[in-house]
Amino acid sequence: MLPKAELHVHIEGTFEPELIFAIAERNRVEVPYPSVEALRSAYQFSDLQSFLNLYYAGMNVLKTEQDFFDLAMAYFAKASAQGVVHSELFFDPQAHIARGVPFEVVINGLDQAVRQSKQTHGLSSSLIMCFLRDLTAESAMEVFNQSLAHGDKFVAVGLDSAEVGNPPSKFKNVFDKARAEGFVTVAHAGEEGPPEYVWQAIDLLKVSRIDHGVRSLEDSKLVEALKEQAIPLTVCPLSNVKLKVFSSMAEHNIKKMLDLGLNATVNSDDPAYFGGYVEDNFTAVRQALNLSKAEEIQLCRNSINAAFIDASEKAQYLSQLEKSAV
Ligand code: HPA
Ligand code: ZN
């Protein structure tokens, strides 16, 4: 197993049914399913929205700092066992604030886990605050203003939730403000949405990485721009198959991305819902697309190079990769 960075994982999407039930019991709240097995068997999706409905329902039981800490520590244990040496976690503050859970509770619980992960697993990590694109631009600005008191606890802002009908252009103002405040930016684009949304993420939101971006290959000029500007794509193969972006793993275009010279990486997105963590994604791609060892090493190298870490940390992880690749 090769060392790698994970750059596209929603912490709320790592919430395994067993932990949902355990935290629900601790907080004395009801889960609308009779058992862990019944909940897990509901994880059959027809598209992004059908997944998001369950994803937002699952996080309903999270109430306290301890809950967010436990959630993130459970993820770090799984990720570490799958070769992850550095991880950048998305979180969705608006989804929690809307349920009456204060921003501070969410970010303080996650921040404590980020610190603990280095000690417990030797795994470095950071947080990326996402705006829910199906809510208004005003709501995004409001949560961003609120987040500034905790600006030392996250490194970037991102954009997630229901893509089609909610283009990046809707969030130009808040992304301008985030960059002015010193944050780098990323955005989900070209998962279900058209190549035009990827263009907007690059040109209007000035993103440092595109999350998913698999539909970029429909536009050859866009492929050229992604190469020219060396913009990494955080691809999530099991997610794409579960949400029917591709009809099977054999149809997935991640190998094509490498052939085109794109800077692709492999990530788990929402591993509790999509059937696997990051090494499980590598295994699925390896089996379906006959990836060579060299291609696998390239995907890991890309992930370290695309991480929001300093040059000395990158050099250290890259040398760890080259050593384990021989
Ligand atoms: N796409 C968009 N929003 C999301 C996802 C995703 O794959 N996972 C959690 N929020
Ligand atoms: Zn995602």
CSV table of C-alpha atoms and ligand atoms in Angstrom, one decimal, residues 8 10 188 212 269, ligand 2:
chain,number,residue,atom,x,y,z
A,8,HIS,CA,-11.6,15.1,-1.1
A,10,HIS,CA,-16.5,15.1,3.6
A,188,HIS,CA,-17.0,20.8,-6.6
A,212,HIS,CA,-14.5,15.8,-9.2
A,269,ASP,CA,-15.7,11.6,-1.0
B,2,ZN,ZN,-17.4,15.7,-2.6
